[in-house]
PDB file of C-alpha atoms in Angstrom:
ATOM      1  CA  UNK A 184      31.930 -23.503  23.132  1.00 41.00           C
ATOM      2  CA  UNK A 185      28.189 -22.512  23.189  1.00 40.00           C
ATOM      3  CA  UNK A 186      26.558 -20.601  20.897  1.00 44.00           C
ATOM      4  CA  UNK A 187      22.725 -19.397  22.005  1.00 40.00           C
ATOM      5  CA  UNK A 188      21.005 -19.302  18.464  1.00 43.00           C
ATOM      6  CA  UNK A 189      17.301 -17.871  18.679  1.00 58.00           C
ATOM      7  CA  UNK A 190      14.955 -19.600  16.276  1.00 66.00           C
ATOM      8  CA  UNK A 191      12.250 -17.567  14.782  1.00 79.00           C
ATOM      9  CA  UNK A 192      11.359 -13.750  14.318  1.00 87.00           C
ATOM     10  CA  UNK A 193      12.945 -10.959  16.748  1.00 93.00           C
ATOM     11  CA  UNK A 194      10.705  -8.933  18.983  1.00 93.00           C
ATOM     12  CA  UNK A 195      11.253  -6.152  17.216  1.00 94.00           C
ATOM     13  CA  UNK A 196      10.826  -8.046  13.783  1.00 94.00           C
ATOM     14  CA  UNK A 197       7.753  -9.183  14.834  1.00 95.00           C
ATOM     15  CA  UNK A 198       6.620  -6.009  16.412  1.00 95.00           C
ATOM     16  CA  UNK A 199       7.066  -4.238  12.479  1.00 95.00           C
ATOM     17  CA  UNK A 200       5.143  -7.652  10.777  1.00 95.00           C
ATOM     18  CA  UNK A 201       2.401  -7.418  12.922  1.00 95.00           C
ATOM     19  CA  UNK A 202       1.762  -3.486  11.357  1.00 96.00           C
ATOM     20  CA  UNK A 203       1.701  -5.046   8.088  1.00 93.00           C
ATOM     21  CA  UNK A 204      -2.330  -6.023   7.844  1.00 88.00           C
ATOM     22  CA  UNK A 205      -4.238  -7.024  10.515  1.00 93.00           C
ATOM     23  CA  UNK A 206      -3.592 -10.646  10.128  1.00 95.00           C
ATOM     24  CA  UNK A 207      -0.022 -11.127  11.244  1.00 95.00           C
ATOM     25  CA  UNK A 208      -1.115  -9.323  14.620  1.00 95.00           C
ATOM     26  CA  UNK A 209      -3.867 -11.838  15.102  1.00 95.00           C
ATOM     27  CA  UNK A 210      -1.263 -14.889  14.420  1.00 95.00           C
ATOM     28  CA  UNK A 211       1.516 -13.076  16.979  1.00 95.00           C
ATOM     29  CA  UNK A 212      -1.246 -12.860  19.889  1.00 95.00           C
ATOM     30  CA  UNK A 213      -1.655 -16.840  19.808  1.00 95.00           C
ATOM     31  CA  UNK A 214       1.495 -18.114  18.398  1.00 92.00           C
ATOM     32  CA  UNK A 215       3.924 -18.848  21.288  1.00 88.00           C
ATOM     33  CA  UNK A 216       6.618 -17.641  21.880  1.00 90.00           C
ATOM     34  CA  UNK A 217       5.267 -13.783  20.426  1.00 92.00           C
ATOM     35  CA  UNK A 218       2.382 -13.776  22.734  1.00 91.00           C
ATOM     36  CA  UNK A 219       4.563 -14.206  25.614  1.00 92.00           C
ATOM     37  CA  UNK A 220       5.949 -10.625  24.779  1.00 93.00           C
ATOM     38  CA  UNK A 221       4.787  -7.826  26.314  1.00 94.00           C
ATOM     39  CA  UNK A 222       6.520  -5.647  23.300  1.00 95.00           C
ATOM     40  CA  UNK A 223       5.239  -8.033  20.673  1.00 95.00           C
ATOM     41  CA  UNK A 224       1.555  -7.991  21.923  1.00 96.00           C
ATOM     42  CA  UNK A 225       1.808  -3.903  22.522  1.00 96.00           C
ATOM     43  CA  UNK A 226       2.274  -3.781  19.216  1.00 96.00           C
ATOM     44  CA  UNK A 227      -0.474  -6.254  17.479  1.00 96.00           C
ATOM     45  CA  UNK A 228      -2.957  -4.729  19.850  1.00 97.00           C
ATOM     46  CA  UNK A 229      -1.794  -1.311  18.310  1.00 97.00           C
ATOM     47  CA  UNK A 230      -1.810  -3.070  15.095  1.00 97.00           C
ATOM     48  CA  UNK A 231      -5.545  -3.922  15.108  1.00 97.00           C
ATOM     49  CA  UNK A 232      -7.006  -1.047  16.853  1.00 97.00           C
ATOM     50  CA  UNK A 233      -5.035   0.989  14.094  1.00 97.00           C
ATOM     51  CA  UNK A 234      -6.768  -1.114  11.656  1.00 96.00           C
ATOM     52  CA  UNK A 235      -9.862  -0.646  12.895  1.00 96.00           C
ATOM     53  CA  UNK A 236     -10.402   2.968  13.048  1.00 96.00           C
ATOM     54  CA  UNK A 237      -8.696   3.182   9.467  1.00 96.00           C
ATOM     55  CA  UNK A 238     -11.346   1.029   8.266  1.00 96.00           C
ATOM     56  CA  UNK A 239     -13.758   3.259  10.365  1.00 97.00           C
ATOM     57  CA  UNK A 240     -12.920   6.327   9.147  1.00 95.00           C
ATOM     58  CA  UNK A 241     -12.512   5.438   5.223  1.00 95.00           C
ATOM     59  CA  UNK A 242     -16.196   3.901   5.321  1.00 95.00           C
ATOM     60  CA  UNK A 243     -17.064   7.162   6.952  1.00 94.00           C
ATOM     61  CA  UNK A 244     -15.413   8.750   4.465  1.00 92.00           C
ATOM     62  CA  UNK A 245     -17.207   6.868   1.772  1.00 90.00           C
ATOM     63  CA  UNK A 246     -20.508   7.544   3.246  1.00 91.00           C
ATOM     64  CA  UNK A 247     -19.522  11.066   3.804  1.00 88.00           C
ATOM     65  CA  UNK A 248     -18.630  11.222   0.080  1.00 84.00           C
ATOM     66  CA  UNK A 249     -22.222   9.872  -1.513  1.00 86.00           C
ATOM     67  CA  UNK A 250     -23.792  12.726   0.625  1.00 87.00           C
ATOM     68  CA  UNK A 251     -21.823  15.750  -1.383  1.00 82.00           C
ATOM     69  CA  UNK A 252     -22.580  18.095  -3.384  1.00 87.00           C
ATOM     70  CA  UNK A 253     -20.972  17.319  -6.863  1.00 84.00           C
ATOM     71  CA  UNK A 254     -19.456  21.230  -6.728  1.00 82.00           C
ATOM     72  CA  UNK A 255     -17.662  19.888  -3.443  1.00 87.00           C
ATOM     73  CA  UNK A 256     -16.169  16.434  -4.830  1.00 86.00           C
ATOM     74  CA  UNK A 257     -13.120  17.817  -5.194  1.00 89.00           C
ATOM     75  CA  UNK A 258     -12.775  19.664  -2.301  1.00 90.00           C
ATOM     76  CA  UNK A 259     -13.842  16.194  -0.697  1.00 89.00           C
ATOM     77  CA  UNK A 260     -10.924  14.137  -2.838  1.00 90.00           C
ATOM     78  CA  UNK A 261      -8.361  16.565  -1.692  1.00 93.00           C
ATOM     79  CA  UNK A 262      -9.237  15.832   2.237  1.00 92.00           C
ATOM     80  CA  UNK A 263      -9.361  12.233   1.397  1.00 93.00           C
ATOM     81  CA  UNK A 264      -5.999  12.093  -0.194  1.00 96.00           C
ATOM     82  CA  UNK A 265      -4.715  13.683   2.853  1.00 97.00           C
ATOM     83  CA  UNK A 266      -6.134  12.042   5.408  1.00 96.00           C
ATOM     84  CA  UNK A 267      -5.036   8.730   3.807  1.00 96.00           C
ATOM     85  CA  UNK A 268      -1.512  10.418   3.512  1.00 98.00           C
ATOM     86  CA  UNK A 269      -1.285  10.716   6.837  1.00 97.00           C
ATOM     87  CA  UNK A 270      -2.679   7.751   8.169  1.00 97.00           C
ATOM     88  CA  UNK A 271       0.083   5.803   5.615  1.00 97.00           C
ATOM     89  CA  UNK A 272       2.787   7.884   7.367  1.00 98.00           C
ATOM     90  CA  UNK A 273       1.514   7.134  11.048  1.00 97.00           C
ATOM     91  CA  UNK A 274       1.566   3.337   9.925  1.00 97.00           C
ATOM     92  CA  UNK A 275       5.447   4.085   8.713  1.00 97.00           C
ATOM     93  CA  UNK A 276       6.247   5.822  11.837  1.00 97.00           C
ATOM     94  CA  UNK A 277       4.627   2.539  13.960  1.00 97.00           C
ATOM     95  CA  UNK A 278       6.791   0.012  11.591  1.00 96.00           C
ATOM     96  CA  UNK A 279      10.071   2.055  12.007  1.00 96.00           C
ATOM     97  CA  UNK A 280       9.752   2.353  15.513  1.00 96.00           C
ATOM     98  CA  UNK A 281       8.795  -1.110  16.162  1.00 96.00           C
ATOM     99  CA  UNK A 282      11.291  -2.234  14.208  1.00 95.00           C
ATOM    100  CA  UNK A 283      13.950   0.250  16.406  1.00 95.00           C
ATOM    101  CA  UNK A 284      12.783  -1.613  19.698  1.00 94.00           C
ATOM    102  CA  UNK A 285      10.528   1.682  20.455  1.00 93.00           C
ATOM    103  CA  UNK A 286       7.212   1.875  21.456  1.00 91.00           C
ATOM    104  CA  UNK A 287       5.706   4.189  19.759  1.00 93.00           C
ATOM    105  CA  UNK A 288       1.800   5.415  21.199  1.00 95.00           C
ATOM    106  CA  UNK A 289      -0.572   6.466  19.152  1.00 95.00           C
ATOM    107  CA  UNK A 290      -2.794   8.959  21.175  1.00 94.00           C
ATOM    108  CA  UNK A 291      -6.190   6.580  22.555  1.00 94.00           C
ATOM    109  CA  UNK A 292      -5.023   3.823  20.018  1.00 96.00           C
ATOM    110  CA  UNK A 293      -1.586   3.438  22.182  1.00 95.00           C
ATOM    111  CA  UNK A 294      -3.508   3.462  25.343  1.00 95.00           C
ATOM    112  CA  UNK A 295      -6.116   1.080  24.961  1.00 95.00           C
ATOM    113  CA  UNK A 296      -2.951  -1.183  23.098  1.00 95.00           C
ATOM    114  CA  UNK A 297      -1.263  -1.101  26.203  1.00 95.00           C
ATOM    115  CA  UNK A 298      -4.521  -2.052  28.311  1.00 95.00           C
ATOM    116  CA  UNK A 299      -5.279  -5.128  26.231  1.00 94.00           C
ATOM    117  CA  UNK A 300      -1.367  -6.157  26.343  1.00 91.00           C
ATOM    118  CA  UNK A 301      -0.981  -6.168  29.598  1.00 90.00           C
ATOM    119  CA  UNK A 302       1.418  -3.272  30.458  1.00 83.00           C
TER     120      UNK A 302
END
């Protein structure tokens, strides 16, 4: 009687870590056997270039928000909140999918993830 265990993380497991900061991603693209997936590395590619632009748009946002009027700070909290809003619920769409097996593509993010993984 054999039994195939698997030791380790699932693909899809590690497809959901690897949206939890950028620094999982970065481990799964070098640590065998998650960089031999073509699902796993979809998704830390996606992961980073996620991260990225986030970080790209909230420093934009920052600058963006030392340049306003004070009668328009509110205005300018309002469209922060919601842009942040919705980038939180893109990154819980990406972990809910990844964990699901699907691979979710983020419009330009999702194609440049699939470039760099290969697919």
């Amino acid at each position: 009687m054999s039994e195939s265990t698997q030791a380790g993380i699932s693909d899809n497991g590690a497809g959901a870590i690897a949206y939890i900061t950028i620094i999982p991603a970065i481990v799964f693209l070098v640590m065998p056997p998650y960089n031999a997936s073509a699902y796993v590395r979809y998704h830390c590619w996606q992961s980073i270039f996620f991260n990225i632009a986030a970080i790209v748009l909230w420093v934009g946002l920052a600058i963006f928000g030392f340049m306003t009027p004070y009668f328009l700070l509110f205005i300018m909290l309002i469209v922060r909140l919601v842009i942040f809003l919705g980038l939180f619920a893109l990154w819980l769409v990406c972990v809910l999918q990844a964990v699901n097996g699907k691979r979710f593509k983020i419009p330009v993010i999702g194609a440049l993830a699939e470039k760099q993984a290969g697919i």
